[in-house]
Amino acid sequence: MCREKEHNQQTPTQMFYKIVVCGNYSKESTNVLHEVLVQLKEDMQQKEKVPDYFVHSAGTGGTISSVGRYVKRYNLRTRILLADSQYSLFYDYAISNKFTNESGTKIWKAPGIAGTGYGNNVDPVIYGETTSLTRSVVDESMKMPDIASVAAMYVLRSRGIGGGASTALNFLVSLHKAWHGRKVKGRLTIVTIIGDPGEYYKATYFNATWINEKFADEGGMKALRCWRK
């Protein structure tokens, strides 16, 4: 099911933006974006039938790479935006082809955002060996502070969306792109994925004691509450 959410952004310009969040597919297909396009085509209330952006984080890199190859194969206007966590190497790898012959263990900082990013692996980022991320199909990448992504988990939960860590990172990058994209187009159609359930993280990201311990350098729960605002 493809759920369309519209929000009035309370800003001086009162700009209007749209984010399309897709998941729980009712049809089987070989590619996530193919399923998204089918749903957009069938939705009579959806004017834009091809999204401006597909936003997704990378764990192994397989999902975003397959979507990117689909976009390039059919010459769609959709841009592929890689959402990356604060200390991950994927941003530098995708944009600048860095860390292909060196480890990122000196940069990586735990706990990171579960299910996303690359850095705690002692090996370099090597396509086909340590990652499935195809950098040539990624058009843009964006990093977000880890504590901000965790705060986004709490925002999603308060809105009745039980998304986990990677879902929150996708959501945060989508919001950022929608906010800045309004200056160019005024309104964007952005597709992202609810990739993991929030119930997995009751003892970690949704635990104040754990947050204060693991994110002490970032300010713990005090910083999280600040980001939520």
PDB file of C-alpha atoms in Angstrom:
ATOM      1  CA  MET A   1       0.000   0.000   0.000  1.00  0.00           C
ATOM      2  CA  CYS A   2       1.304   3.426  -0.873  1.00  0.00           C
ATOM      3  CA  ARG A   3       0.388   6.025   1.722  1.00  0.00           C
ATOM      4  CA  GLU A   4       0.419   9.637   0.677  1.00  0.00           C
ATOM      5  CA  LYS A   5       1.073  12.122   3.450  1.00  0.00           C
ATOM      6  CA  GLU A   6       0.658  15.853   3.013  1.00  0.00           C
ATOM      7  CA  HIS A   7       1.911  18.331   5.581  1.00  0.00           C
ATOM      8  CA  ASN A   8       1.583  22.083   5.875  1.00  0.00           C
ATOM      9  CA  GLN A   9       5.088  23.260   6.675  1.00  0.00           C
ATOM     10  CA  GLN A  10       4.797  26.051   9.239  1.00  0.00           C
ATOM     11  CA  THR A  11       7.402  28.428   7.872  1.00  0.00           C
ATOM     12  CA  PRO A  12       7.425  32.094   6.875  1.00  0.00           C
ATOM     13  CA  THR A  13       6.767  31.093   3.291  1.00  0.00           C
ATOM     14  CA  GLN A  14       4.087  28.528   4.237  1.00  0.00           C
ATOM     15  CA  MET A  15       5.287  26.224   1.478  1.00  0.00           C
ATOM     16  CA  PHE A  16       3.487  22.987   0.830  1.00  0.00           C
ATOM     17  CA  TYR A  17       5.279  19.717   0.255  1.00  0.00           C
ATOM     18  CA  LYS A  18       4.442  16.080  -0.188  1.00  0.00           C
ATOM     19  CA  ILE A  19       6.145  12.854   0.791  1.00  0.00           C
ATOM     20  CA  VAL A  20       4.983   9.488  -0.454  1.00  0.00           C
ATOM     21  CA  VAL A  21       5.870   6.668   1.933  1.00  0.00           C
ATOM     22  CA  CYS A  22       5.530   3.205   0.471  1.00  0.00           C
ATOM     23  CA  GLY A  23       5.512  -0.216   2.054  1.00  0.00           C
ATOM     24  CA  ASN A  24       3.443  -3.370   2.635  1.00  0.00           C
ATOM     25  CA  TYR A  25       3.273  -4.117  -1.061  1.00  0.00           C
ATOM     26  CA  SER A  26       0.120  -5.842  -2.261  1.00  0.00           C
ATOM     27  CA  LYS A  27       1.751  -6.928  -5.517  1.00  0.00           C
ATOM     28  CA  GLU A  28       4.919  -8.897  -6.091  1.00  0.00           C
ATOM     29  CA  SER A  29       7.464  -7.432  -8.500  1.00  0.00           C
ATOM     30  CA  THR A  30      11.161  -7.767  -9.222  1.00  0.00           C
ATOM     31  CA  ASN A  31      11.951  -4.175  -8.330  1.00  0.00           C
ATOM     32  CA  VAL A  32      10.765  -1.873  -5.558  1.00  0.00           C
ATOM     33  CA  LEU A  33      10.435   1.134  -7.853  1.00  0.00           C
ATOM     34  CA  HIS A  34       8.363  -0.832 -10.351  1.00  0.00           C
ATOM     35  CA  GLU A  35       5.879  -1.517  -7.563  1.00  0.00           C
ATOM     36  CA  VAL A  36       5.909   2.159  -6.583  1.00  0.00           C
ATOM     37  CA  LEU A  37       5.201   3.260 -10.162  1.00  0.00           C
ATOM     38  CA  VAL A  38       2.293   0.815 -10.412  1.00  0.00           C
ATOM     39  CA  GLN A  39       0.777   2.214  -7.224  1.00  0.00           C
ATOM     40  CA  LEU A  40       1.225   5.830  -8.314  1.00  0.00           C
ATOM     41  CA  LYS A  41      -0.371   5.054 -11.674  1.00  0.00           C
ATOM     42  CA  GLU A  42      -3.410   3.479 -10.011  1.00  0.00           C
ATOM     43  CA  ASP A  43      -3.841   6.318  -7.500  1.00  0.00           C
ATOM     44  CA  MET A  44      -6.202   8.783  -9.176  1.00  0.00           C
ATOM     45  CA  GLN A  45      -5.500  11.424  -6.512  1.00  0.00           C
ATOM     46  CA  GLN A  46      -1.782  11.327  -7.266  1.00  0.00           C
ATOM     47  CA  LYS A  47      -0.988  13.767 -10.086  1.00  0.00           C
ATOM     48  CA  GLU A  48       2.719  12.996 -10.327  1.00  0.00           C
ATOM     49  CA  LYS A  49       3.138   9.460 -11.637  1.00  0.00           C
ATOM     50  CA  VAL A  50       6.933   9.406 -11.456  1.00  0.00           C
ATOM     51  CA  PRO A  51       8.629  10.505  -8.206  1.00  0.00           C
ATOM     52  CA  ASP A  52      11.227  13.258  -8.163  1.00  0.00           C
ATOM     53  CA  TYR A  53      13.353  11.386  -5.626  1.00  0.00           C
ATOM     54  CA  PHE A  54      13.834   7.913  -4.248  1.00  0.00           C
ATOM     55  CA  VAL A  55      15.437   8.166  -0.801  1.00  0.00           C
ATOM     56  CA  HIS A  56      16.946   5.152   0.919  1.00  0.00           C
ATOM     57  CA  SER A  57      19.806   4.246   3.213  1.00  0.00           C
ATOM     58  CA  ALA A  58      22.241   1.427   2.507  1.00  0.00           C
ATOM     59  CA  GLY A  59      22.907  -1.618   4.635  1.00  0.00           C
ATOM     60  CA  THR A  60      24.343  -3.971   2.066  1.00  0.00           C
ATOM     61  CA  GLY A  61      23.388  -1.505  -0.670  1.00  0.00           C
ATOM     62  CA  GLY A  62      21.311  -3.960  -2.675  1.00  0.00           C
ATOM     63  CA  THR A  63      17.922  -2.222  -2.570  1.00  0.00           C
ATOM     64  CA  ILE A  64      19.015   1.285  -3.517  1.00  0.00           C
ATOM     65  CA  SER A  65      21.311  -0.116  -6.223  1.00  0.00           C
ATOM     66  CA  SER A  66      18.536  -2.157  -7.839  1.00  0.00           C
ATOM     67  CA  VAL A  67      16.230   0.873  -7.816  1.00  0.00           C
ATOM     68  CA  GLY A  68      18.997   3.020  -9.287  1.00  0.00           C
ATOM     69  CA  ARG A  69      19.633   0.546 -12.092  1.00  0.00           C
ATOM     70  CA  TYR A  70      15.897   0.481 -12.866  1.00  0.00           C
ATOM     71  CA  VAL A  71      15.821   4.286 -13.101  1.00  0.00           C
ATOM     72  CA  LYS A  72      18.836   4.393 -15.419  1.00  0.00           C
ATOM     73  CA  ARG A  73      17.590   1.520 -17.574  1.00  0.00           C
ATOM     74  CA  TYR A  74      14.261   3.215 -18.311  1.00  0.00           C
ATOM     75  CA  ASN A  75      15.651   6.761 -18.300  1.00  0.00           C
ATOM     76  CA  LEU A  76      13.284   7.975 -15.574  1.00  0.00           C
ATOM     77  CA  ARG A  77      13.639  11.461 -14.120  1.00  0.00           C
ATOM     78  CA  THR A  78      13.744  10.092 -10.561  1.00  0.00           C
ATOM     79  CA  ARG A  79      16.951  10.984  -8.729  1.00  0.00           C
ATOM     80  CA  ILE A  80      18.501   8.441  -6.373  1.00  0.00           C
ATOM     81  CA  LEU A  81      19.384   9.941  -2.990  1.00  0.00           C
ATOM     82  CA  LEU A  82      21.470   7.834  -0.611  1.00  0.00           C
ATOM     83  CA  ALA A  83      20.677   8.565   3.040  1.00  0.00           C
ATOM     84  CA  ASP A  84      23.742   7.941   5.181  1.00  0.00           C
ATOM     85  CA  SER A  85      24.455   7.956   8.898  1.00  0.00           C
ATOM     86  CA  GLN A  86      26.906  10.329  10.551  1.00  0.00           C
ATOM     87  CA  TYR A  87      30.051   8.181  10.711  1.00  0.00           C
ATOM     88  CA  SER A  88      29.393   5.880   7.769  1.00  0.00           C
ATOM     89  CA  LEU A  89      31.732   5.692   4.760  1.00  0.00           C
ATOM     90  CA  PHE A  90      29.040   5.239   2.116  1.00  0.00           C
ATOM     91  CA  TYR A  91      28.654   8.975   1.466  1.00  0.00           C
ATOM     92  CA  ASP A  92      32.352   9.376   0.630  1.00  0.00           C
ATOM     93  CA  TYR A  93      32.384   6.127  -1.332  1.00  0.00           C
ATOM     94  CA  ALA A  94      29.326   6.977  -3.437  1.00  0.00           C
ATOM     95  CA  ILE A  95      30.196  10.616  -4.126  1.00  0.00           C
ATOM     96  CA  SER A  96      34.014  10.618  -4.254  1.00  0.00           C
ATOM     97  CA  ASN A  97      34.996   6.930  -4.594  1.00  0.00           C
ATOM     98  CA  LYS A  98      36.922   7.105  -1.313  1.00  0.00           C
ATOM     99  CA  PHE A  99      37.744   4.304   1.141  1.00  0.00           C
ATOM    100  CA  THR A 100      38.162   1.727  -1.611  1.00  0.00           C
ATOM    101  CA  ASN A 101      41.672   0.905  -0.400  1.00  0.00           C
ATOM    102  CA  GLU A 102      41.574   1.908   3.260  1.00  0.00           C
ATOM    103  CA  SER A 103      39.569   1.061   6.362  1.00  0.00           C
ATOM    104  CA  GLY A 104      37.222   3.498   8.031  1.00  0.00           C
ATOM    105  CA  THR A 105      37.466   2.085  11.538  1.00  0.00           C
ATOM    106  CA  LYS A 106      39.172   5.273  12.779  1.00  0.00           C
ATOM    107  CA  ILE A 107      36.178   7.304  11.604  1.00  0.00           C
ATOM    108  CA  TRP A 108      33.353   4.999  12.644  1.00  0.00           C
ATOM    109  CA  LYS A 109      31.737   5.675  16.008  1.00  0.00           C
ATOM    110  CA  ALA A 110      29.291   3.338  17.713  1.00  0.00           C
ATOM    111  CA  PRO A 111      26.400   2.796  17.990  1.00  0.00           C
ATOM    112  CA  GLY A 112      25.553   4.318  14.601  1.00  0.00           C
ATOM    113  CA  ILE A 113      22.138   3.808  13.030  1.00  0.00           C
ATOM    114  CA  ALA A 114      21.212   0.128  13.028  1.00  0.00           C
ATOM    115  CA  GLY A 115      20.893  -1.524   9.634  1.00  0.00           C
ATOM    116  CA  THR A 116      22.616   1.310   7.784  1.00  0.00           C
ATOM    117  CA  GLY A 117      26.062   2.603   6.989  1.00  0.00           C
ATOM    118  CA  TYR A 118      29.551   1.205   6.649  1.00  0.00           C
ATOM    119  CA  GLY A 119      32.506   1.728   8.946  1.00  0.00           C
ATOM    120  CA  ASN A 120      32.858  -0.880  11.660  1.00  0.00           C
ATOM    121  CA  ASN A 121      34.068  -3.334   9.002  1.00  0.00           C
ATOM    122  CA  VAL A 122      37.882  -3.413   9.011  1.00  0.00           C
ATOM    123  CA  ASP A 123      37.927  -3.955   5.237  1.00  0.00           C
ATOM    124  CA  PRO A 124      37.740  -1.171   2.609  1.00  0.00           C
ATOM    125  CA  VAL A 125      34.537  -0.562   0.654  1.00  0.00           C
ATOM    126  CA  ILE A 126      34.885  -2.926  -2.298  1.00  0.00           C
ATOM    127  CA  TYR A 127      31.965  -3.493  -4.645  1.00  0.00           C
ATOM    128  CA  GLY A 128      31.071  -7.161  -4.968  1.00  0.00           C
ATOM    129  CA  GLU A 129      33.094  -8.127  -1.899  1.00  0.00           C
ATOM    130  CA  THR A 130      32.213  -5.972   1.107  1.00  0.00           C
ATOM    131  CA  THR A 131      29.234  -4.099  -0.349  1.00  0.00           C
ATOM    132  CA  SER A 132      26.554  -4.367  -3.024  1.00  0.00           C
ATOM    133  CA  LEU A 133      26.219  -0.590  -3.337  1.00  0.00           C
ATOM    134  CA  THR A 134      26.607   0.490  -6.975  1.00  0.00           C
ATOM    135  CA  ARG A 135      27.951   4.019  -6.676  1.00  0.00           C
ATOM    136  CA  SER A 136      27.362   4.868 -10.352  1.00  0.00           C
ATOM    137  CA  VAL A 137      23.560   4.831  -9.896  1.00  0.00           C
ATOM    138  CA  VAL A 138      23.568   7.197  -6.895  1.00  0.00           C
ATOM    139  CA  ASP A 139      22.854  10.813  -7.903  1.00  0.00           C
ATOM    140  CA  GLU A 140      23.082  12.436  -4.481  1.00  0.00           C
ATOM    141  CA  SER A 141      23.922  11.512  -0.919  1.00  0.00           C
ATOM    142  CA  MET A 142      23.179  13.175   2.392  1.00  0.00           C
ATOM    143  CA  LYS A 143      24.476  12.552   5.907  1.00  0.00           C
ATOM    144  CA  MET A 144      22.463  13.145   9.052  1.00  0.00           C
ATOM    145  CA  PRO A 145      23.630  13.351  12.688  1.00  0.00           C
ATOM    146  CA  ASP A 146      22.907  10.040  14.384  1.00  0.00           C
ATOM    147  CA  ILE A 147      21.154  11.668  17.345  1.00  0.00           C
ATOM    148  CA  ALA A 148      18.880  13.515  14.893  1.00  0.00           C
ATOM    149  CA  SER A 149      17.936  10.228  13.220  1.00  0.00           C
ATOM    150  CA  VAL A 150      17.088   8.752  16.616  1.00  0.00           C
ATOM    151  CA  ALA A 151      14.949  11.807  17.386  1.00  0.00           C
ATOM    152  CA  ALA A 152      13.139  11.178  14.092  1.00  0.00           C
ATOM    153  CA  MET A 153      12.211   7.704  15.390  1.00  0.00           C
ATOM    154  CA  TYR A 154      10.371   9.378  18.269  1.00  0.00           C
ATOM    155  CA  VAL A 155       8.643  11.801  15.893  1.00  0.00           C
ATOM    156  CA  LEU A 156       7.448   8.930  13.699  1.00  0.00           C
ATOM    157  CA  ARG A 157       6.173   7.013  16.717  1.00  0.00           C
ATOM    158  CA  SER A 158       4.259  10.074  17.950  1.00  0.00           C
ATOM    159  CA  ARG A 159       2.534  10.166  14.546  1.00  0.00           C
ATOM    160  CA  GLY A 160       1.551   6.509  14.718  1.00  0.00           C
ATOM    161  CA  ILE A 161       4.275   5.238  12.375  1.00  0.00           C
ATOM    162  CA  GLY A 162       6.191   2.339  13.913  1.00  0.00           C
ATOM    163  CA  GLY A 163       9.398   2.811  11.973  1.00  0.00           C
ATOM    164  CA  GLY A 164      12.844   1.840  13.180  1.00  0.00           C
ATOM    165  CA  ALA A 165      16.314   3.329  12.881  1.00  0.00           C
ATOM    166  CA  SER A 166      16.837   3.089   9.116  1.00  0.00           C
ATOM    167  CA  THR A 167      13.255   4.224   8.498  1.00  0.00           C
ATOM    168  CA  ALA A 168      13.885   7.328  10.611  1.00  0.00           C
ATOM    169  CA  LEU A 169      17.059   8.138   8.674  1.00  0.00           C
ATOM    170  CA  ASN A 170      15.133   7.832   5.393  1.00  0.00           C
ATOM    171  CA  PHE A 171      12.380  10.051   6.787  1.00  0.00           C
ATOM    172  CA  LEU A 172      14.794  12.728   8.014  1.00  0.00           C
ATOM    173  CA  VAL A 173      16.655  12.958   4.705  1.00  0.00           C
ATOM    174  CA  SER A 174      13.325  13.086   2.849  1.00  0.00           C
ATOM    175  CA  LEU A 175      12.179  16.002   5.007  1.00  0.00           C
ATOM    176  CA  HIS A 176      15.451  17.840   4.441  1.00  0.00           C
ATOM    177  CA  LYS A 177      15.245  17.371   0.676  1.00  0.00           C
ATOM    178  CA  ALA A 178      11.581  18.436   0.624  1.00  0.00           C
ATOM    179  CA  TRP A 179      12.369  21.581   2.610  1.00  0.00           C
ATOM    180  CA  HIS A 180      15.244  22.676   0.386  1.00  0.00           C
ATOM    181  CA  GLY A 181      13.633  21.434  -2.823  1.00  0.00           C
ATOM    182  CA  ARG A 182      10.677  23.763  -2.350  1.00  0.00           C
ATOM    183  CA  LYS A 183      12.927  26.665  -3.394  1.00  0.00           C
ATOM    184  CA  VAL A 184      13.451  25.082  -6.805  1.00  0.00           C
ATOM    185  CA  LYS A 185      10.198  23.351  -7.652  1.00  0.00           C
ATOM    186  CA  GLY A 186       7.840  24.318  -4.862  1.00  0.00           C
ATOM    187  CA  ARG A 187       6.568  20.783  -4.473  1.00  0.00           C
ATOM    188  CA  LEU A 188       8.313  17.429  -4.687  1.00  0.00           C
ATOM    189  CA  THR A 189       7.130  13.841  -4.807  1.00  0.00           C
ATOM    190  CA  ILE A 190       9.549  11.826  -2.696  1.00  0.00           C
ATOM    191  CA  VAL A 191       9.408   8.068  -2.237  1.00  0.00           C
ATOM    192  CA  THR A 192      11.074   6.313   0.670  1.00  0.00           C
ATOM    193  CA  ILE A 193      10.688   3.004   2.473  1.00  0.00           C
ATOM    194  CA  ILE A 194       9.594   1.924   5.933  1.00  0.00           C
ATOM    195  CA  GLY A 195      12.469  -0.512   6.177  1.00  0.00           C
ATOM    196  CA  ASP A 196      12.378  -1.753   9.769  1.00  0.00           C
ATOM    197  CA  PRO A 197       9.845  -1.846  12.632  1.00  0.00           C
ATOM    198  CA  GLY A 198      10.337   0.280  15.720  1.00  0.00           C
ATOM    199  CA  GLU A 199       9.552  -2.625  18.048  1.00  0.00           C
ATOM    200  CA  TYR A 200      13.048  -3.976  17.392  1.00  0.00           C
ATOM    201  CA  TYR A 201      14.529  -1.073  19.335  1.00  0.00           C
ATOM    202  CA  LYS A 202      12.592  -0.949  22.610  1.00  0.00           C
ATOM    203  CA  ALA A 203      15.716  -1.805  24.617  1.00  0.00           C
ATOM    204  CA  THR A 204      18.023   0.505  22.668  1.00  0.00           C
ATOM    205  CA  TYR A 205      16.960   3.621  20.753  1.00  0.00           C
ATOM    206  CA  PHE A 206      13.675   3.856  22.664  1.00  0.00           C
ATOM    207  CA  ASN A 207      15.420   3.415  26.017  1.00  0.00           C
ATOM    208  CA  ALA A 208      16.438   6.689  27.706  1.00  0.00           C
ATOM    209  CA  THR A 209      19.174   5.069  29.803  1.00  0.00           C
ATOM    210  CA  TRP A 210      20.720   3.487  26.710  1.00  0.00           C
ATOM    211  CA  ILE A 211      20.534   6.789  24.809  1.00  0.00           C
ATOM    212  CA  ASN A 212      22.246   8.686  27.623  1.00  0.00           C
ATOM    213  CA  GLU A 213      25.018   6.088  27.706  1.00  0.00           C
ATOM    214  CA  LYS A 214      25.598   5.527  23.982  1.00  0.00           C
ATOM    215  CA  PHE A 215      25.080   9.133  22.887  1.00  0.00           C
ATOM    216  CA  ALA A 216      26.697  10.823  25.880  1.00  0.00           C
ATOM    217  CA  ASP A 217      29.091  12.823  23.676  1.00  0.00           C
ATOM    218  CA  GLU A 218      26.127  14.139  21.666  1.00  0.00           C
ATOM    219  CA  GLY A 219      24.142  15.161  24.744  1.00  0.00           C
ATOM    220  CA  GLY A 220      21.981  12.080  25.268  1.00  0.00           C
ATOM    221  CA  MET A 221      18.247  12.545  25.789  1.00  0.00           C
ATOM    222  CA  LYS A 222      18.621  16.302  26.222  1.00  0.00           C
ATOM    223  CA  ALA A 223      20.007  16.588  22.690  1.00  0.00           C
ATOM    224  CA  LEU A 224      17.378  14.182  21.382  1.00  0.00           C
ATOM    225  CA  ARG A 225      14.573  16.333  22.796  1.00  0.00           C
ATOM    226  CA  CYS A 226      16.169  19.386  21.204  1.00  0.00           C
ATOM    227  CA  TRP A 227      16.232  17.694  17.786  1.00  0.00           C
ATOM    228  CA  ARG A 228      12.597  16.624  18.181  1.00  0.00           C
ATOM    229  CA  LYS A 229      11.573  20.273  18.318  1.00  0.00           C
TER     230      LYS A 229
END
